[in-house]
């Protein structure tokens, strides 16, 4: 697992690195309904109930934090019901962006959440603790909807390794505390459907980071499909990249930051019907992790 870090670097674009640094914000829509009301339909029978005990993977070699990238190796293709794909959205905000938020810069994307609800697409939102503090009503709203699950993307969105797209680095002694601080922020915001999954900022990790997080009991979640939505202006190109990359059991990484990823909502509107026409079913990451855990 550790040796694949170079692959992650090759897949992630410079735009994703810039997004991790927070060089652009997610602007809200002035004419959009307030959080908690935006596009939220009545409860639908197609929205699966939140699991009471989200599945986790067993510890990796030497008891290290396990890493999950996709269920592609665990899912067959003979039955259309097995053609599953998980759309994941990183809600990024770094610990030092408070002044920018206070000046009016937005890091959320309520229109995207509304579109996922309208299309009845289950999804996993990887949220930083700082984002939950800045947008507690939205965090509570997302975490209270059985269509979604909220996972941990750190509190600070600082790197857990050196040389990770120029991000400041969390000291090894503070890594676990940073993750736990995010979970605390979720609880304070009233987020109910939190799963024990963690996504490293920038996707950067090493053996030391996995060892530091072992006591937290989280499963690290990576991806196998890079959407390329960070700072993209051509929604069609992003859509094609997603459709070309998805295979049964894929995990797609996207972003819930409108001005930093301005095409994402449009891409979702194009990708969802196209994949459904191919027989794909959208699931939360927990379903893929559960399928993988049962195979091991």
PDB file of C-alpha atoms in Angstrom:
ATOM      1  CA  UNK A   1       0.000   0.000   0.000  1.00  0.00           C
ATOM      2  CA  UNK A   2       2.675   2.447   0.938  1.00  0.00           C
ATOM      3  CA  UNK A   3       4.478   2.061  -2.374  1.00  0.00           C
ATOM      4  CA  UNK A   4       1.464   3.394  -4.255  1.00  0.00           C
ATOM      5  CA  UNK A   5       2.001   6.897  -2.934  1.00  0.00           C
ATOM      6  CA  UNK A   6       3.890   7.780  -6.104  1.00  0.00           C
ATOM      7  CA  UNK A   7       0.857   6.675  -8.117  1.00  0.00           C
ATOM      8  CA  UNK A   8      -1.350   9.012  -6.140  1.00  0.00           C
ATOM      9  CA  UNK A   9       0.996  11.879  -6.920  1.00  0.00           C
ATOM     10  CA  UNK A  10       0.855  11.105 -10.612  1.00  0.00           C
ATOM     11  CA  UNK A  11      -2.930  10.935 -10.651  1.00  0.00           C
ATOM     12  CA  UNK A  12      -3.601  14.048  -8.649  1.00  0.00           C
ATOM     13  CA  UNK A  13      -3.330  17.223 -10.706  1.00  0.00           C
ATOM     14  CA  UNK A  14      -1.670  20.459  -9.691  1.00  0.00           C
ATOM     15  CA  UNK A  15      -5.176  21.831  -9.481  1.00  0.00           C
ATOM     16  CA  UNK A  16      -5.973  19.421  -6.661  1.00  0.00           C
ATOM     17  CA  UNK A  17      -2.875  20.622  -4.867  1.00  0.00           C
ATOM     18  CA  UNK A  18      -4.028  24.199  -5.218  1.00  0.00           C
ATOM     19  CA  UNK A  19      -7.442  23.210  -3.921  1.00  0.00           C
ATOM     20  CA  UNK A  20      -5.845  21.613  -0.884  1.00  0.00           C
ATOM     21  CA  UNK A  21      -4.133  24.924  -0.200  1.00  0.00           C
ATOM     22  CA  UNK A  22      -7.458  26.700  -0.346  1.00  0.00           C
ATOM     23  CA  UNK A  23      -6.330  29.221  -2.965  1.00  0.00           C
ATOM     24  CA  UNK A  24      -9.923  29.611  -4.090  1.00  0.00           C
ATOM     25  CA  UNK A  25     -13.154  29.489  -2.147  1.00  0.00           C
ATOM     26  CA  UNK A  26     -16.554  27.911  -2.554  1.00  0.00           C
ATOM     27  CA  UNK A  27     -19.030  30.661  -3.159  1.00  0.00           C
ATOM     28  CA  UNK A  28     -22.585  30.266  -2.055  1.00  0.00           C
ATOM     29  CA  UNK A  29     -25.522  31.206  -4.249  1.00  0.00           C
ATOM     30  CA  UNK A  30     -27.126  34.442  -2.938  1.00  0.00           C
ATOM     31  CA  UNK A  31     -30.461  33.387  -4.353  1.00  0.00           C
ATOM     32  CA  UNK A  32     -30.308  29.861  -2.998  1.00  0.00           C
ATOM     33  CA  UNK A  33     -32.545  28.689  -0.139  1.00  0.00           C
ATOM     34  CA  UNK A  34     -30.882  28.583   3.278  1.00  0.00           C
ATOM     35  CA  UNK A  35     -28.994  25.461   4.419  1.00  0.00           C
ATOM     36  CA  UNK A  36     -31.297  22.716   5.586  1.00  0.00           C
ATOM     37  CA  UNK A  37     -33.953  23.654   3.032  1.00  0.00           C
ATOM     38  CA  UNK A  38     -31.993  23.698  -0.214  1.00  0.00           C
ATOM     39  CA  UNK A  39     -33.445  21.054  -2.505  1.00  0.00           C
ATOM     40  CA  UNK A  40     -34.248  18.676   0.325  1.00  0.00           C
ATOM     41  CA  UNK A  41     -37.218  16.535  -0.739  1.00  0.00           C
ATOM     42  CA  UNK A  42     -39.468  14.494   1.451  1.00  0.00           C
ATOM     43  CA  UNK A  43     -37.993  11.209   2.640  1.00  0.00           C
ATOM     44  CA  UNK A  44     -37.743   8.760  -0.234  1.00  0.00           C
ATOM     45  CA  UNK A  45     -38.068   4.973  -0.054  1.00  0.00           C
ATOM     46  CA  UNK A  46     -34.908   4.798  -2.206  1.00  0.00           C
ATOM     47  CA  UNK A  47     -32.833   6.475   0.508  1.00  0.00           C
ATOM     48  CA  UNK A  48     -31.394   3.625   2.536  1.00  0.00           C
ATOM     49  CA  UNK A  49     -31.425   3.908   6.298  1.00  0.00           C
ATOM     50  CA  UNK A  50     -28.166   4.841   7.965  1.00  0.00           C
ATOM     51  CA  UNK A  51     -26.296   1.795   9.214  1.00  0.00           C
ATOM     52  CA  UNK A  52     -26.023   1.470  12.972  1.00  0.00           C
ATOM     53  CA  UNK A  53     -22.514   0.003  12.865  1.00  0.00           C
ATOM     54  CA  UNK A  54     -20.536   1.143   9.806  1.00  0.00           C
ATOM     55  CA  UNK A  55     -18.169  -1.573   8.586  1.00  0.00           C
ATOM     56  CA  UNK A  56     -14.421  -1.200   8.991  1.00  0.00           C
ATOM     57  CA  UNK A  57     -11.501  -3.095   7.567  1.00  0.00           C
ATOM     58  CA  UNK A  58      -9.238  -5.139   9.787  1.00  0.00           C
ATOM     59  CA  UNK A  59      -5.886  -3.512  10.615  1.00  0.00           C
ATOM     60  CA  UNK A  60      -3.221  -3.730   7.956  1.00  0.00           C
ATOM     61  CA  UNK A  61       0.252  -5.271   8.238  1.00  0.00           C
ATOM     62  CA  UNK A  62       1.812  -4.767  11.698  1.00  0.00           C
ATOM     63  CA  UNK A  63      -1.542  -3.504  12.944  1.00  0.00           C
ATOM     64  CA  UNK A  64      -1.390  -0.298  10.899  1.00  0.00           C
ATOM     65  CA  UNK A  65      -4.465   1.699   9.893  1.00  0.00           C
ATOM     66  CA  UNK A  66      -6.058  -0.150   6.941  1.00  0.00           C
ATOM     67  CA  UNK A  67      -6.339   1.619   3.579  1.00  0.00           C
ATOM     68  CA  UNK A  68      -9.258   1.157   1.169  1.00  0.00           C
ATOM     69  CA  UNK A  69      -9.136   2.461  -2.414  1.00  0.00           C
ATOM     70  CA  UNK A  70     -11.998   0.709  -4.155  1.00  0.00           C
ATOM     71  CA  UNK A  71     -13.899  -2.569  -4.292  1.00  0.00           C
ATOM     72  CA  UNK A  72     -12.899  -3.198  -7.894  1.00  0.00           C
ATOM     73  CA  UNK A  73     -11.065  -6.368  -6.976  1.00  0.00           C
ATOM     74  CA  UNK A  74     -13.935  -7.580  -4.804  1.00  0.00           C
ATOM     75  CA  UNK A  75     -16.954  -6.917  -7.009  1.00  0.00           C
ATOM     76  CA  UNK A  76     -18.074  -9.040  -9.949  1.00  0.00           C
ATOM     77  CA  UNK A  77     -19.760  -7.828 -13.120  1.00  0.00           C
ATOM     78  CA  UNK A  78     -22.131 -10.670 -13.940  1.00  0.00           C
ATOM     79  CA  UNK A  79     -25.054  -9.141 -12.074  1.00  0.00           C
ATOM     80  CA  UNK A  80     -26.050  -5.527 -12.752  1.00  0.00           C
ATOM     81  CA  UNK A  81     -26.775  -5.117  -9.064  1.00  0.00           C
ATOM     82  CA  UNK A  82     -23.046  -5.539  -8.452  1.00  0.00           C
ATOM     83  CA  UNK A  83     -22.180  -2.543 -10.654  1.00  0.00           C
ATOM     84  CA  UNK A  84     -21.794  -0.136  -7.772  1.00  0.00           C
ATOM     85  CA  UNK A  85     -19.907   3.157  -7.612  1.00  0.00           C
ATOM     86  CA  UNK A  86     -19.345   5.598  -4.743  1.00  0.00           C
ATOM     87  CA  UNK A  87     -19.226   9.332  -5.367  1.00  0.00           C
ATOM     88  CA  UNK A  88     -17.258  11.083  -2.635  1.00  0.00           C
ATOM     89  CA  UNK A  89     -16.991  14.828  -2.043  1.00  0.00           C
ATOM     90  CA  UNK A  90     -14.284  16.578  -0.046  1.00  0.00           C
ATOM     91  CA  UNK A  91     -15.580  19.581   1.925  1.00  0.00           C
ATOM     92  CA  UNK A  92     -12.249  21.339   2.336  1.00  0.00           C
ATOM     93  CA  UNK A  93     -11.413  24.232   4.621  1.00  0.00           C
ATOM     94  CA  UNK A  94      -8.038  24.683   6.277  1.00  0.00           C
ATOM     95  CA  UNK A  95      -7.504  25.754   9.862  1.00  0.00           C
ATOM     96  CA  UNK A  96      -6.118  29.167   8.869  1.00  0.00           C
ATOM     97  CA  UNK A  97      -8.881  30.266   6.494  1.00  0.00           C
ATOM     98  CA  UNK A  98     -11.127  31.819   9.150  1.00  0.00           C
ATOM     99  CA  UNK A  99     -10.250  35.414   8.193  1.00  0.00           C
ATOM    100  CA  UNK A 100     -11.107  34.713   4.571  1.00  0.00           C
ATOM    101  CA  UNK A 101     -14.441  33.219   5.566  1.00  0.00           C
ATOM    102  CA  UNK A 102     -15.122  36.210   7.827  1.00  0.00           C
ATOM    103  CA  UNK A 103     -14.481  38.480   4.841  1.00  0.00           C
ATOM    104  CA  UNK A 104     -17.249  36.742   2.905  1.00  0.00           C
ATOM    105  CA  UNK A 105     -15.417  33.964   1.113  1.00  0.00           C
ATOM    106  CA  UNK A 106     -17.493  30.782   0.881  1.00  0.00           C
ATOM    107  CA  UNK A 107     -16.248  27.227   1.053  1.00  0.00           C
ATOM    108  CA  UNK A 108     -19.562  25.352   0.685  1.00  0.00           C
ATOM    109  CA  UNK A 109     -21.734  24.271  -2.233  1.00  0.00           C
ATOM    110  CA  UNK A 110     -25.423  23.978  -1.278  1.00  0.00           C
ATOM    111  CA  UNK A 111     -26.464  23.647  -4.931  1.00  0.00           C
ATOM    112  CA  UNK A 112     -24.439  20.439  -5.259  1.00  0.00           C
ATOM    113  CA  UNK A 113     -26.055  18.935  -2.160  1.00  0.00           C
ATOM    114  CA  UNK A 114     -29.487  19.892  -3.512  1.00  0.00           C
ATOM    115  CA  UNK A 115     -28.729  18.185  -6.834  1.00  0.00           C
ATOM    116  CA  UNK A 116     -27.610  14.976  -5.127  1.00  0.00           C
ATOM    117  CA  UNK A 117     -30.897  14.986  -3.218  1.00  0.00           C
ATOM    118  CA  UNK A 118     -32.986  15.686  -6.291  1.00  0.00           C
ATOM    119  CA  UNK A 119     -31.294  12.842  -8.170  1.00  0.00           C
ATOM    120  CA  UNK A 120     -31.467  10.592  -5.067  1.00  0.00           C
ATOM    121  CA  UNK A 121     -27.742   9.838  -5.155  1.00  0.00           C
ATOM    122  CA  UNK A 122     -26.230   8.412  -1.954  1.00  0.00           C
ATOM    123  CA  UNK A 123     -22.821   9.942  -1.290  1.00  0.00           C
ATOM    124  CA  UNK A 124     -20.039  10.219   1.270  1.00  0.00           C
ATOM    125  CA  UNK A 125     -18.873  13.705   2.275  1.00  0.00           C
ATOM    126  CA  UNK A 126     -15.341  13.903   3.645  1.00  0.00           C
ATOM    127  CA  UNK A 127     -15.524  16.960   5.850  1.00  0.00           C
ATOM    128  CA  UNK A 128     -12.837  18.887   7.682  1.00  0.00           C
ATOM    129  CA  UNK A 129     -13.565  19.896  11.253  1.00  0.00           C
ATOM    130  CA  UNK A 130     -12.909  23.510  10.345  1.00  0.00           C
ATOM    131  CA  UNK A 131     -15.603  23.309   7.632  1.00  0.00           C
ATOM    132  CA  UNK A 132     -18.097  21.939  10.160  1.00  0.00           C
ATOM    133  CA  UNK A 133     -17.310  24.823  12.498  1.00  0.00           C
ATOM    134  CA  UNK A 134     -17.801  27.382   9.736  1.00  0.00           C
ATOM    135  CA  UNK A 135     -21.022  25.842   8.413  1.00  0.00           C
ATOM    136  CA  UNK A 136     -22.590  24.011  11.375  1.00  0.00           C
ATOM    137  CA  UNK A 137     -26.152  24.205  10.009  1.00  0.00           C
ATOM    138  CA  UNK A 138     -25.088  22.686   6.698  1.00  0.00           C
ATOM    139  CA  UNK A 139     -22.962  20.055   8.424  1.00  0.00           C
ATOM    140  CA  UNK A 140     -25.881  19.065  10.643  1.00  0.00           C
ATOM    141  CA  UNK A 141     -28.222  19.012   7.654  1.00  0.00           C
ATOM    142  CA  UNK A 142     -25.954  16.775   5.558  1.00  0.00           C
ATOM    143  CA  UNK A 143     -25.248  14.493   8.509  1.00  0.00           C
ATOM    144  CA  UNK A 144     -28.929  14.178   9.324  1.00  0.00           C
ATOM    145  CA  UNK A 145     -29.953  13.041   5.842  1.00  0.00           C
ATOM    146  CA  UNK A 146     -29.955   9.229   5.433  1.00  0.00           C
ATOM    147  CA  UNK A 147     -28.899   9.737   1.813  1.00  0.00           C
ATOM    148  CA  UNK A 148     -25.443  10.819   3.011  1.00  0.00           C
ATOM    149  CA  UNK A 149     -22.719   9.838   5.426  1.00  0.00           C
ATOM    150  CA  UNK A 150     -20.054  12.156   6.838  1.00  0.00           C
ATOM    151  CA  UNK A 151     -16.447  11.015   7.090  1.00  0.00           C
ATOM    152  CA  UNK A 152     -13.345  12.656   8.545  1.00  0.00           C
ATOM    153  CA  UNK A 153     -10.996  14.721   6.355  1.00  0.00           C
ATOM    154  CA  UNK A 154      -8.926  15.983   9.336  1.00  0.00           C
ATOM    155  CA  UNK A 155      -9.569  19.125  11.337  1.00  0.00           C
ATOM    156  CA  UNK A 156      -6.931  21.360   9.798  1.00  0.00           C
ATOM    157  CA  UNK A 157      -6.506  20.019   6.250  1.00  0.00           C
ATOM    158  CA  UNK A 158      -2.764  20.077   6.867  1.00  0.00           C
ATOM    159  CA  UNK A 159      -0.601  17.313   5.416  1.00  0.00           C
ATOM    160  CA  UNK A 160       0.186  14.088   7.261  1.00  0.00           C
ATOM    161  CA  UNK A 161       3.495  13.755   5.370  1.00  0.00           C
ATOM    162  CA  UNK A 162       6.131  16.167   4.178  1.00  0.00           C
ATOM    163  CA  UNK A 163       6.153  17.415   0.593  1.00  0.00           C
ATOM    164  CA  UNK A 164       2.405  17.213   0.000  1.00  0.00           C
ATOM    165  CA  UNK A 165       1.505  19.957  -2.474  1.00  0.00           C
ATOM    166  CA  UNK A 166       3.026  22.625  -0.248  1.00  0.00           C
ATOM    167  CA  UNK A 167       0.598  22.065   2.624  1.00  0.00           C
ATOM    168  CA  UNK A 168       1.717  22.808   6.186  1.00  0.00           C
ATOM    169  CA  UNK A 169       2.490  19.573   8.013  1.00  0.00           C
ATOM    170  CA  UNK A 170       0.843  18.125  11.086  1.00  0.00           C
ATOM    171  CA  UNK A 171       3.552  16.884  13.494  1.00  0.00           C
ATOM    172  CA  UNK A 172       3.426  13.136  14.027  1.00  0.00           C
ATOM    173  CA  UNK A 173       2.611  13.641  17.692  1.00  0.00           C
ATOM    174  CA  UNK A 174      -0.464  15.692  16.756  1.00  0.00           C
ATOM    175  CA  UNK A 175      -1.917  13.573  13.954  1.00  0.00           C
ATOM    176  CA  UNK A 176      -4.320  11.575  16.075  1.00  0.00           C
ATOM    177  CA  UNK A 177      -5.409  14.705  17.946  1.00  0.00           C
ATOM    178  CA  UNK A 178      -6.144  16.466  14.656  1.00  0.00           C
ATOM    179  CA  UNK A 179      -8.417  13.626  13.561  1.00  0.00           C
ATOM    180  CA  UNK A 180     -10.156  13.448  16.934  1.00  0.00           C
ATOM    181  CA  UNK A 181     -10.654  17.222  16.903  1.00  0.00           C
ATOM    182  CA  UNK A 182     -12.585  16.868  13.643  1.00  0.00           C
ATOM    183  CA  UNK A 183     -14.857  14.224  15.165  1.00  0.00           C
ATOM    184  CA  UNK A 184     -15.442  16.594  18.097  1.00  0.00           C
ATOM    185  CA  UNK A 185     -16.368  19.397  15.686  1.00  0.00           C
ATOM    186  CA  UNK A 186     -18.900  17.095  14.034  1.00  0.00           C
ATOM    187  CA  UNK A 187     -20.509  16.274  17.372  1.00  0.00           C
ATOM    188  CA  UNK A 188     -20.716  19.938  18.340  1.00  0.00           C
ATOM    189  CA  UNK A 189     -22.366  20.753  15.007  1.00  0.00           C
ATOM    190  CA  UNK A 190     -24.960  18.034  15.586  1.00  0.00           C
ATOM    191  CA  UNK A 191     -23.788  15.786  12.750  1.00  0.00           C
ATOM    192  CA  UNK A 192     -25.494  12.440  13.335  1.00  0.00           C
ATOM    193  CA  UNK A 193     -24.434  10.045  10.586  1.00  0.00           C
ATOM    194  CA  UNK A 194     -20.646   9.979  11.038  1.00  0.00           C
ATOM    195  CA  UNK A 195     -18.698   6.964   9.802  1.00  0.00           C
ATOM    196  CA  UNK A 196     -15.240   5.887  11.085  1.00  0.00           C
ATOM    197  CA  UNK A 197     -13.437   6.676   7.851  1.00  0.00           C
ATOM    198  CA  UNK A 198     -10.601   9.122   7.242  1.00  0.00           C
ATOM    199  CA  UNK A 199      -9.249  10.686   4.060  1.00  0.00           C
ATOM    200  CA  UNK A 200      -5.734  12.106   4.181  1.00  0.00           C
ATOM    201  CA  UNK A 201      -5.482  15.713   2.933  1.00  0.00           C
ATOM    202  CA  UNK A 202      -4.001  15.609  -0.551  1.00  0.00           C
ATOM    203  CA  UNK A 203      -4.173  11.819  -0.386  1.00  0.00           C
ATOM    204  CA  UNK A 204      -0.653  11.868   1.108  1.00  0.00           C
ATOM    205  CA  UNK A 205       0.299   9.308   3.727  1.00  0.00           C
ATOM    206  CA  UNK A 206       3.165   7.075   4.753  1.00  0.00           C
ATOM    207  CA  UNK A 207       3.778   4.303   7.233  1.00  0.00           C
ATOM    208  CA  UNK A 208       4.299   6.784  10.060  1.00  0.00           C
ATOM    209  CA  UNK A 209       0.923   8.422   9.428  1.00  0.00           C
ATOM    210  CA  UNK A 210      -0.828   5.049   9.349  1.00  0.00           C
ATOM    211  CA  UNK A 211       0.854   4.101  12.621  1.00  0.00           C
ATOM    212  CA  UNK A 212      -0.115   7.416  14.268  1.00  0.00           C
ATOM    213  CA  UNK A 213      -3.805   6.908  13.441  1.00  0.00           C
ATOM    214  CA  UNK A 214      -4.022   3.246  14.480  1.00  0.00           C
ATOM    215  CA  UNK A 215      -5.414   4.082  17.965  1.00  0.00           C
ATOM    216  CA  UNK A 216      -8.243   6.071  16.359  1.00  0.00           C
ATOM    217  CA  UNK A 217      -9.680   2.913  14.805  1.00  0.00           C
ATOM    218  CA  UNK A 218     -10.400   4.578  11.470  1.00  0.00           C
ATOM    219  CA  UNK A 219     -10.207   3.070   7.998  1.00  0.00           C
ATOM    220  CA  UNK A 220      -8.313   5.311   5.561  1.00  0.00           C
ATOM    221  CA  UNK A 221     -10.246   5.903   2.336  1.00  0.00           C
ATOM    222  CA  UNK A 222      -8.460   6.727  -0.897  1.00  0.00           C
ATOM    223  CA  UNK A 223      -9.924   6.427  -4.430  1.00  0.00           C
ATOM    224  CA  UNK A 224      -9.325   4.907  -7.842  1.00  0.00           C
ATOM    225  CA  UNK A 225     -10.976   7.588 -10.023  1.00  0.00           C
ATOM    226  CA  UNK A 226      -9.748  11.189  -9.987  1.00  0.00           C
ATOM    227  CA  UNK A 227     -12.530  13.387 -11.355  1.00  0.00           C
ATOM    228  CA  UNK A 228     -10.271  16.322 -12.183  1.00  0.00           C
ATOM    229  CA  UNK A 229     -12.949  18.771 -11.020  1.00  0.00           C
ATOM    230  CA  UNK A 230     -10.510  20.980  -9.087  1.00  0.00           C
ATOM    231  CA  UNK A 231     -10.480  24.367 -10.839  1.00  0.00           C
ATOM    232  CA  UNK A 232     -11.838  22.783 -14.006  1.00  0.00           C
ATOM    233  CA  UNK A 233     -13.849  25.020 -16.330  1.00  0.00           C
ATOM    234  CA  UNK A 234     -14.891  22.366 -18.854  1.00  0.00           C
ATOM    235  CA  UNK A 235     -17.626  20.232 -17.318  1.00  0.00           C
ATOM    236  CA  UNK A 236     -17.634  17.970 -20.355  1.00  0.00           C
ATOM    237  CA  UNK A 237     -13.969  17.091 -19.904  1.00  0.00           C
ATOM    238  CA  UNK A 238     -14.503  16.251 -16.224  1.00  0.00           C
ATOM    239  CA  UNK A 239     -17.553  14.165 -17.084  1.00  0.00           C
ATOM    240  CA  UNK A 240     -15.604  12.194 -19.682  1.00  0.00           C
ATOM    241  CA  UNK A 241     -12.759  11.589 -17.227  1.00  0.00           C
ATOM    242  CA  UNK A 242     -15.157  10.165 -14.648  1.00  0.00           C
ATOM    243  CA  UNK A 243     -17.048   8.013 -17.130  1.00  0.00           C
ATOM    244  CA  UNK A 244     -13.815   6.698 -18.640  1.00  0.00           C
ATOM    245  CA  UNK A 245     -12.428   5.774 -15.223  1.00  0.00           C
ATOM    246  CA  UNK A 246     -15.375   4.188 -13.433  1.00  0.00           C
ATOM    247  CA  UNK A 247     -15.474   0.434 -13.052  1.00  0.00           C
ATOM    248  CA  UNK A 248     -17.678  -1.715 -10.774  1.00  0.00           C
ATOM    249  CA  UNK A 249     -16.663  -0.920  -7.194  1.00  0.00           C
ATOM    250  CA  UNK A 250     -14.983   2.416  -7.984  1.00  0.00           C
ATOM    251  CA  UNK A 251     -14.545   5.312  -5.568  1.00  0.00           C
ATOM    252  CA  UNK A 252     -14.626   8.711  -7.295  1.00  0.00           C
ATOM    253  CA  UNK A 253     -13.037  11.739  -5.606  1.00  0.00           C
ATOM    254  CA  UNK A 254     -14.771  15.088  -6.213  1.00  0.00           C
ATOM    255  CA  UNK A 255     -15.107  18.336  -4.263  1.00  0.00           C
ATOM    256  CA  UNK A 256     -17.851  20.186  -2.435  1.00  0.00           C
ATOM    257  CA  UNK A 257     -16.282  23.617  -2.915  1.00  0.00           C
ATOM    258  CA  UNK A 258     -18.121  25.572  -5.568  1.00  0.00           C
ATOM    259  CA  UNK A 259     -15.737  28.301  -6.710  1.00  0.00           C
ATOM    260  CA  UNK A 260     -12.700  26.018  -6.386  1.00  0.00           C
ATOM    261  CA  UNK A 261     -14.524  23.250  -8.267  1.00  0.00           C
ATOM    262  CA  UNK A 262     -17.149  25.209 -10.231  1.00  0.00           C
ATOM    263  CA  UNK A 263     -18.138  22.431 -12.640  1.00  0.00           C
ATOM    264  CA  UNK A 264     -18.898  19.718 -10.079  1.00  0.00           C
ATOM    265  CA  UNK A 265     -22.643  20.232  -9.788  1.00  0.00           C
ATOM    266  CA  UNK A 266     -23.003  20.194 -13.583  1.00  0.00           C
ATOM    267  CA  UNK A 267     -20.797  17.099 -13.811  1.00  0.00           C
ATOM    268  CA  UNK A 268     -23.007  15.270 -11.317  1.00  0.00           C
ATOM    269  CA  UNK A 269     -26.071  16.086 -13.426  1.00  0.00           C
ATOM    270  CA  UNK A 270     -24.358  14.510 -16.453  1.00  0.00           C
ATOM    271  CA  UNK A 271     -22.532  11.601 -14.818  1.00  0.00           C
ATOM    272  CA  UNK A 272     -25.422  10.220 -12.771  1.00  0.00           C
ATOM    273  CA  UNK A 273     -27.853   9.445 -15.627  1.00  0.00           C
ATOM    274  CA  UNK A 274     -25.018   8.209 -17.843  1.00  0.00           C
ATOM    275  CA  UNK A 275     -23.813   5.690 -15.271  1.00  0.00           C
ATOM    276  CA  UNK A 276     -27.346   4.638 -14.394  1.00  0.00           C
ATOM    277  CA  UNK A 277     -27.948   3.947 -18.076  1.00  0.00           C
ATOM    278  CA  UNK A 278     -24.947   1.599 -17.939  1.00  0.00           C
ATOM    279  CA  UNK A 279     -26.531  -0.266 -15.036  1.00  0.00           C
ATOM    280  CA  UNK A 280     -24.576   1.312 -12.196  1.00  0.00           C
ATOM    281  CA  UNK A 281     -26.022   1.800  -8.733  1.00  0.00           C
ATOM    282  CA  UNK A 282     -24.735   4.609  -6.513  1.00  0.00           C
ATOM    283  CA  UNK A 283     -23.737   3.704  -2.969  1.00  0.00           C
ATOM    284  CA  UNK A 284     -22.020   5.267   0.004  1.00  0.00           C
ATOM    285  CA  UNK A 285     -18.443   4.238   0.746  1.00  0.00           C
ATOM    286  CA  UNK A 286     -19.615   2.199   3.725  1.00  0.00           C
ATOM    287  CA  UNK A 287     -21.365  -0.239   1.391  1.00  0.00           C
ATOM    288  CA  UNK A 288     -18.180  -0.826  -0.601  1.00  0.00           C
ATOM    289  CA  UNK A 289     -16.121  -1.199   2.573  1.00  0.00           C
ATOM    290  CA  UNK A 290     -18.659  -3.685   3.896  1.00  0.00           C
ATOM    291  CA  UNK A 291     -18.497  -5.709   0.670  1.00  0.00           C
ATOM    292  CA  UNK A 292     -14.702  -5.728   0.789  1.00  0.00           C
ATOM    293  CA  UNK A 293     -14.662  -6.691   4.474  1.00  0.00           C
ATOM    294  CA  UNK A 294     -16.919  -9.684   3.808  1.00  0.00           C
ATOM    295  CA  UNK A 295     -14.571 -10.903   1.064  1.00  0.00           C
ATOM    296  CA  UNK A 296     -11.507 -10.865   3.341  1.00  0.00           C
TER     297      UNK A 296
END
